[in-house]
Amino acid sequence: MIYHPYGTTGLQLSAIGFGGMRFLDQKDVEGCAALVKKAHDLGITYFDTAIGYGDSEAIFGAAFREMKKQRRERPFYVSTKTNKATAGEIRRELETSLKRMGLDYVDFYHVWCVMDKDSYLKRKLKGALQAFEQLQREGLIRHICVSSHQTGVEIEWMLQDYPFAGILLGYSVMNYAYRDQGISAAARLGRGVVIMNPLGGGIIPQHPQRFDFVRTREEETVVQGALRFLLNDARITTALVGFSSEAQLEEAIAAAEGFAGLNAEAVEGIRSHLSTSFDELCTGCGYCDHCPVGVPVPKMMDSYNQFMLSGRPESIAERLGWHWGIGRKSPVYDLCTECGQCEEACTQKLPIRARLREIREHVQKGRK
Ligand code: SF4
Ligand code: SF4
């Protein structure tokens, strides 16, 4: 395993982290906890969960109770999250998380799932950040962090607004352009950067031929290629993988074992591939993000990407709902006046208007 600094905290975290939302069977607490302990034995030191991931915190707790016995010699770091906004609610959620995990404190406590500037400002106005600071003074949390699905520009603004110790955000070879500016800003400002969804939410391993371009060595898998693309990025501390099995764990860890970096040519080869062989996909560059009536075009096109790669029309509404917080009943589906401005700006020359019509059709089918 290799270890990277987390911002300016002085901590070194494993370059591969354990994301706790993809356990195979959460009812099998013992089996899942064994996977967590195995990950720690293999060098993983960053464990990420959330109060809303079902029984994930309890599973981690079962593993941590064992791991704590040697925590001084073999450290590990715990991340969890709350999307609550008021001091009382945040304290209650943290206390629940600590109890479930059998811990006295959490290393990284996240303002969870900031979808846009508005949702950040609302929580800030309700006192969420002061509540976090109070919990930090009491020693119940070590570092105040944020997890976000915003664009790179919005992330940069938010990190300048508040000195979060680090940020957790979705990033992969599929959407690097969309968040690149935010990652650069985090690195420049000395914040830790933890990546979720480094495998495009499972799309990359499910389409190994399509993503073959991420492999820079004959013997590596697409999973390892996609992870090494991130491990190679000096701005990134840790890439979280949601493990379901020992085989997945070993495959990801092998990507970090003895990894000495990619040469510039290999990195450029991967980056440029998205604009050649993937010319029907939105790259998330954001050039179209100035719709006069407020259609969030990059978010809509990102969700259409999921459909193109998975072939499942339902994946559009799933992505819009779960990742972008745009429900089926949102008014955004009916806003487009077909003025064509976004298509003129599009670096991929995508048929955005036709895709928006298609998205509306698919989403409306599932409306109740
Ligand atoms: S075509 Fe539709 S989505 Fe594109 S800029 Fe015009 S109104 Fe916005
Ligand atoms: S300009 Fe085109 S490629 Fe870039 S985010 Fe918009 S739709 Fe995607």
Coordinates of C-alpha atoms and ligand atoms in Angstrom, one line a residue:
M1 CA 0.0 0.0 0.0
I2 CA 1.1 3.6 -0.5
Y3 CA 0.1 6.5 1.8
H4 CA -0.6 10.1 0.9
P5 CA -0.9 13.2 3.0
Y6 CA -4.4 14.5 3.8
G7 CA -4.2 18.2 3.3
T8 CA -2.3 19.9 6.1
T9 CA -3.5 17.7 8.9
G10 CA -0.2 15.9 9.1
L11 CA -2.0 12.5 8.6
Q12 CA -0.9 10.0 6.0
L13 CA -3.8 7.9 4.7
S14 CA -3.8 4.8 2.5
A15 CA -4.2 5.7 -1.2
I16 CA -7.0 3.1 -1.4
G17 CA -9.8 3.6 1.1
F18 CA -12.7 1.4 2.1
G19 CA -16.1 2.8 1.1
G20 CA -18.8 1.2 3.3
M21 CA -21.9 1.4 1.1
R22 CA -21.5 -1.8 -1.0
F23 CA -21.4 -4.6 1.5
L24 CA -22.8 -7.8 -0.2
D25 CA -25.2 -8.6 2.6
Q26 CA -25.5 -6.2 5.5
K27 CA -27.3 -8.8 7.6
D28 CA -24.1 -10.8 7.7
V29 CA -22.4 -8.4 10.1
E30 CA -19.7 -10.9 11.0
G31 CA -18.8 -11.6 7.4
C32 CA -18.8 -7.9 6.4
A33 CA -16.7 -7.0 9.5
A34 CA -14.2 -9.7 8.5
L35 CA -13.8 -8.0 5.1
V36 CA -13.1 -4.7 6.9
K37 CA -10.5 -6.3 9.1
K38 CA -8.9 -8.0 6.2
A39 CA -8.7 -4.6 4.4
H40 CA -6.9 -3.2 7.5
D41 CA -4.5 -6.2 7.5
L42 CA -3.7 -5.4 3.9
G43 CA -2.8 -1.8 4.6
I44 CA -6.0 0.2 4.2
T45 CA -6.3 2.8 6.9
Y46 CA -9.2 5.0 5.7
F47 CA -12.7 3.7 6.4
D48 CA -15.7 5.7 5.1
T49 CA -19.3 5.3 6.1
A50 CA -22.5 7.3 6.8
I51 CA -25.4 7.2 9.2
G52 CA -27.6 6.7 6.1
Y53 CA -25.9 3.6 4.7
G54 CA -28.2 1.1 6.4
D55 CA -26.2 -1.0 8.9
S56 CA -22.8 0.1 7.6
E57 CA -21.8 1.9 10.7
A58 CA -22.7 -1.1 12.9
I59 CA -20.6 -3.4 10.6
F60 CA -17.6 -1.1 10.8
G61 CA -18.2 -1.0 14.6
A62 CA -17.9 -4.7 14.8
A63 CA -14.6 -4.6 13.0
F64 CA -13.3 -1.5 14.9
R65 CA -13.9 -3.1 18.3
E66 CA -11.2 -5.6 17.3
M67 CA -9.0 -3.2 15.4
K68 CA -9.0 -0.7 18.3
K69 CA -6.9 -3.1 20.4
Q70 CA -3.9 -2.3 18.3
R71 CA -4.8 1.1 17.1
R72 CA -1.6 2.8 18.4
E73 CA 0.6 0.4 16.5
R74 CA -1.7 0.0 13.5
P75 CA -3.7 3.2 13.1
F76 CA -6.9 3.6 11.2
Y77 CA -9.1 6.6 10.4
V78 CA -12.8 6.8 10.4
S79 CA -15.0 9.0 8.2
T80 CA -18.8 9.5 8.6
K81 CA -21.3 12.1 7.7
T82 CA -24.5 14.0 8.5
N83 CA -26.8 16.0 6.3
K84 CA -28.5 17.6 9.3
A85 CA -28.3 21.4 9.7
T86 CA -29.1 22.3 13.3
A87 CA -26.8 21.9 16.3
G88 CA -29.2 19.5 18.1
E89 CA -29.8 17.3 15.1
I90 CA -26.1 17.1 14.3
R91 CA -25.2 16.2 17.8
R92 CA -27.8 13.5 18.0
E93 CA -26.6 12.0 14.7
L94 CA -23.0 12.1 15.7
E95 CA -23.8 10.4 19.1
T96 CA -25.7 7.7 17.2
S97 CA -22.8 7.1 14.8
L98 CA -20.2 7.0 17.7
K99 CA -22.4 4.5 19.6
R100 CA -22.9 2.3 16.5
M101 CA -19.1 2.2 15.8
G102 CA -18.0 1.9 19.4
L103 CA -15.8 5.0 19.1
D104 CA -15.1 8.0 21.3
Y105 CA -14.4 10.3 18.3
V106 CA -14.6 10.4 14.5
D107 CA -11.5 11.4 12.6
F108 CA -13.3 13.0 9.6
Y109 CA -16.9 14.3 10.1
H110 CA -18.5 15.4 6.8
V111 CA -21.2 18.0 6.0
W112 CA -22.8 15.4 3.8
C113 CA -24.0 15.6 0.3
V114 CA -23.8 19.3 -0.6
M115 CA -25.6 19.3 -3.9
D116 CA -25.3 23.0 -4.8
K117 CA -24.4 26.4 -3.3
D118 CA -27.9 26.9 -2.0
S119 CA -27.9 23.7 0.0
Y120 CA -24.5 24.7 1.5
L121 CA -25.6 28.2 2.4
K122 CA -28.9 26.9 4.0
R123 CA -27.0 24.6 6.3
K124 CA -24.5 27.3 7.1
L125 CA -27.2 29.8 7.9
K126 CA -28.8 27.2 10.3
G127 CA -25.5 27.0 12.2
A128 CA -24.2 23.6 10.9
L129 CA -20.6 24.7 10.8
Q130 CA -20.7 26.2 14.3
A131 CA -22.2 23.0 15.5
F132 CA -19.3 21.0 13.9
E133 CA -16.8 23.4 15.5
Q134 CA -18.4 22.9 18.9
L135 CA -18.2 19.1 18.5
Q136 CA -14.6 19.5 17.5
R137 CA -13.8 21.5 20.6
E138 CA -15.3 18.8 22.7
G139 CA -13.0 16.2 21.0
L140 CA -15.9 14.3 19.4
I141 CA -14.6 15.0 15.9
R142 CA -11.1 15.6 14.8
H143 CA -11.5 17.2 11.3
I144 CA -14.4 19.1 9.7
C145 CA -14.9 18.0 6.1
V146 CA -17.5 18.2 3.4
S147 CA -18.8 15.8 0.7
S148 CA -20.2 17.3 -2.4
H149 CA -21.6 16.7 -5.8
Q150 CA -21.1 20.3 -7.1
T151 CA -19.2 21.4 -10.1
G152 CA -15.5 22.2 -9.9
V153 CA -16.3 26.0 -9.9
E154 CA -18.8 25.7 -7.0
I155 CA -16.4 23.5 -5.1
E156 CA -13.6 26.0 -5.4
W157 CA -16.0 28.7 -4.1
M158 CA -17.1 26.6 -1.1
L159 CA -13.5 25.7 -0.2
Q160 CA -12.6 29.4 -0.2
D161 CA -15.6 30.2 1.9
Y162 CA -14.8 27.7 4.8
P163 CA -11.6 26.1 5.8
F164 CA -12.8 22.5 5.5
A165 CA -9.9 20.1 6.3
G166 CA -10.8 18.1 3.2
I167 CA -13.4 17.2 0.6
L168 CA -15.0 14.0 -0.5
L169 CA -16.2 14.0 -4.1
G170 CA -17.1 11.8 -7.1
Y171 CA -14.4 11.6 -9.7
S172 CA -13.2 9.1 -12.3
V173 CA -12.0 8.9 -15.8
M174 CA -15.6 9.3 -16.8
N175 CA -16.1 12.8 -15.3
Y176 CA -12.7 14.2 -14.5
A177 CA -13.4 17.5 -16.5
Y178 CA -16.5 18.3 -14.4
R179 CA -14.6 18.4 -11.1
D180 CA -11.0 19.0 -12.1
Q181 CA -11.1 22.7 -11.1
G182 CA -12.4 21.8 -7.6
I183 CA -9.7 19.2 -7.1
S184 CA -7.0 21.7 -8.1
A185 CA -8.5 24.3 -5.8
A186 CA -8.5 21.8 -2.9
A187 CA -4.8 20.9 -3.5
R188 CA -3.8 24.6 -3.8
L189 CA -5.6 25.4 -0.6
G190 CA -4.0 22.5 1.3
R191 CA -7.2 20.4 1.7
G192 CA -7.4 16.6 1.7
V193 CA -9.1 15.1 -1.3
V194 CA -10.9 11.8 -1.1
I195 CA -12.5 10.4 -4.2
M196 CA -15.8 8.4 -4.2
N197 CA -17.1 6.5 -7.2
P198 CA -13.6 6.1 -8.7
L199 CA -15.0 3.3 -10.9
G200 CA -17.9 5.4 -12.2
G201 CA -20.4 3.7 -9.8
G202 CA -19.5 0.2 -11.2
I203 CA -19.9 1.2 -14.9
I204 CA -16.1 0.9 -15.6
P205 CA -15.7 -2.8 -14.4
Q206 CA -19.1 -3.6 -16.0
H207 CA -17.8 -2.5 -19.5
P208 CA -14.1 -3.6 -19.6
Q209 CA -13.9 -3.4 -23.4
R210 CA -15.3 0.1 -23.5
F211 CA -12.8 1.2 -20.9
D212 CA -9.9 -0.8 -22.0
F213 CA -8.0 2.5 -22.7
V214 CA -7.4 3.0 -19.0
R215 CA -5.1 0.0 -18.9
T216 CA -1.5 1.2 -19.4
R217 CA 0.0 -2.2 -18.7
E218 CA -0.7 -5.6 -20.3
E219 CA -1.3 -7.4 -17.0
E220 CA -3.6 -4.9 -15.3
T221 CA -7.4 -4.9 -15.2
V222 CA -9.6 -1.9 -16.1
V223 CA -10.3 -1.5 -12.4
Q224 CA -6.6 -1.3 -11.7
G225 CA -6.1 1.1 -14.6
A226 CA -8.9 3.4 -13.5
L227 CA -7.5 3.4 -9.9
R228 CA -3.9 4.0 -11.0
F229 CA -5.1 7.0 -13.0
L230 CA -6.2 8.5 -9.6
L231 CA -3.3 7.2 -7.6
N232 CA -1.0 8.9 -10.0
D233 CA -2.7 12.3 -9.3
A234 CA -0.6 14.1 -6.6
R235 CA -3.7 16.2 -5.7
I236 CA -5.6 13.2 -4.5
T237 CA -5.2 11.6 -1.1
T238 CA -7.4 8.5 -1.2
A239 CA -9.7 6.8 -3.7
L240 CA -12.6 5.0 -1.9
V241 CA -13.7 1.6 -3.3
G242 CA -17.0 0.1 -2.1
F243 CA -15.9 -3.5 -1.5
S244 CA -18.2 -6.4 -1.6
S245 CA -15.7 -9.3 -1.7
E246 CA -12.1 -10.3 -0.9
A247 CA -11.4 -10.6 -4.6
Q248 CA -12.4 -7.0 -5.2
L249 CA -10.3 -6.0 -2.2
E250 CA -7.2 -7.8 -3.5
E251 CA -7.7 -6.4 -7.1
A252 CA -7.8 -2.8 -5.8
I253 CA -4.9 -3.3 -3.4
A254 CA -2.8 -4.8 -6.1
A255 CA -3.2 -1.5 -8.1
A256 CA -1.4 0.3 -5.3
E257 CA 1.3 -2.3 -4.5
G258 CA 4.6 -1.1 -5.9
F259 CA 2.9 1.5 -8.0
A260 CA 5.6 3.9 -9.2
G261 CA 3.4 6.3 -11.2
L262 CA 2.4 6.7 -14.8
N263 CA 4.4 8.6 -17.4
A264 CA 3.0 11.8 -18.8
E265 CA 2.3 10.1 -22.1
A266 CA 0.1 7.5 -20.5
V267 CA -1.9 10.1 -18.6
E268 CA -2.4 12.2 -21.7
G269 CA -3.5 9.1 -23.6
I270 CA -6.2 8.3 -21.1
R271 CA -7.4 12.0 -20.9
S272 CA -7.5 12.4 -24.7
H273 CA -9.4 9.1 -25.1
L274 CA -12.6 10.7 -23.7
S275 CA -12.7 13.2 -26.5
T276 CA -11.9 10.7 -29.3
S277 CA -13.4 7.2 -28.8
F278 CA -15.9 8.6 -26.4
D279 CA -17.1 11.4 -28.6
E280 CA -20.7 10.7 -28.0
L281 CA -20.3 11.1 -24.3
C282 CA -20.5 14.3 -22.3
T283 CA -17.1 15.0 -20.7
G284 CA -18.4 17.3 -18.1
C285 CA -16.4 20.2 -19.3
G286 CA -19.2 22.6 -18.2
Y287 CA -18.9 24.9 -21.3
C288 CA -22.7 24.6 -21.8
D289 CA -23.6 25.5 -18.2
H290 CA -25.1 28.9 -19.0
C291 CA -28.6 28.0 -20.0
P292 CA -30.8 31.2 -19.9
V293 CA -33.7 29.4 -18.4
G294 CA -31.7 27.4 -15.8
V295 CA -31.5 23.9 -17.2
P296 CA -28.6 22.1 -15.5
V297 CA -27.3 20.8 -18.8
P298 CA -24.0 19.1 -17.6
K299 CA -25.9 17.2 -14.9
M300 CA -28.6 16.1 -17.4
M301 CA -25.9 15.0 -19.9
D302 CA -23.9 13.2 -17.2
S303 CA -27.0 11.2 -16.4
Y304 CA -27.6 10.5 -20.1
N305 CA -24.0 9.1 -20.1
Q306 CA -25.1 6.5 -17.6
F307 CA -27.8 5.4 -19.9
M308 CA -25.5 5.2 -22.9
L309 CA -23.0 3.1 -21.0
S310 CA -25.4 0.9 -19.2
G311 CA -28.2 0.6 -21.8
R312 CA -30.7 1.0 -19.0
P313 CA -33.2 3.9 -19.5
E314 CA -33.9 3.8 -15.7
S315 CA -30.3 4.8 -15.0
I316 CA -31.1 8.3 -16.1
A317 CA -33.6 9.0 -13.3
E318 CA -31.5 7.0 -10.9
R319 CA -28.4 9.2 -11.6
L320 CA -30.4 12.4 -11.6
G321 CA -32.1 11.5 -8.3
W322 CA -29.3 9.8 -6.3
H323 CA -26.3 11.7 -7.6
W324 CA -27.6 15.1 -8.5
G325 CA -30.7 15.5 -6.3
I326 CA -33.0 16.1 -9.2
G327 CA -36.2 14.1 -8.6
R328 CA -38.7 12.9 -11.2
K329 CA -41.1 15.7 -10.3
S330 CA -38.5 18.5 -10.6
P331 CA -39.6 21.4 -12.9
V332 CA -36.2 21.3 -14.8
Y333 CA -37.5 18.7 -17.3
D334 CA -40.0 21.3 -18.8
L335 CA -37.8 24.4 -18.9
C336 CA -35.9 24.0 -22.2
T337 CA -37.1 26.4 -24.9
E338 CA -34.8 24.7 -27.5
C339 CA -32.9 27.9 -28.1
G340 CA -29.8 25.9 -29.0
Q341 CA -27.2 28.0 -27.0
C342 CA -25.9 24.9 -25.2
E343 CA -25.3 23.0 -28.4
E344 CA -23.4 25.9 -29.8
A345 CA -21.1 25.9 -26.7
C346 CA -20.8 22.1 -26.5
T347 CA -17.2 20.9 -26.9
Q348 CA -18.5 17.5 -28.0
K349 CA -21.1 18.8 -30.3
L350 CA -23.7 16.7 -28.6
P351 CA -27.4 16.8 -29.7
I352 CA -28.3 18.2 -26.3
R353 CA -31.9 19.2 -27.2
A354 CA -32.8 15.8 -28.5
R355 CA -31.2 14.2 -25.4
L356 CA -33.2 16.5 -23.1
R357 CA -36.4 15.4 -24.8
E358 CA -35.4 11.8 -24.4
I359 CA -34.6 12.3 -20.8
R360 CA -37.9 13.9 -20.1
E361 CA -39.7 11.0 -21.8
H362 CA -37.8 8.4 -19.7
V363 CA -38.3 10.2 -16.5
Q364 CA -42.0 10.9 -17.1
K365 CA -42.6 7.2 -17.7
G366 CA -41.6 6.6 -14.1
R367 CA -43.6 9.4 -12.5
K368 CA -46.4 8.3 -10.2
Ligands
SF4_1 S1 -31.5 24.6 -25.7 FE1 -32.6 24.3 -23.8 S2 -31.1 23.6 -22.4 FE2 -30.0 24.4 -24.1 S3 -29.5 26.6 -23.5 FE3 -31.4 26.6 -24.7 S4 -33.0 26.5 -23.2 FE4 -31.1 25.8 -22.2
SF4_2 S1 -20.4 21.4 -23.2 FE1 -21.1 19.4 -24.0 S2 -19.5 18.0 -23.2 FE2 -19.3 19.9 -22.0 S3 -20.6 19.6 -20.2 FE3 -21.9 20.5 -21.8 S4 -22.9 18.8 -22.8 FE4 -21.1 18.0 -21.7

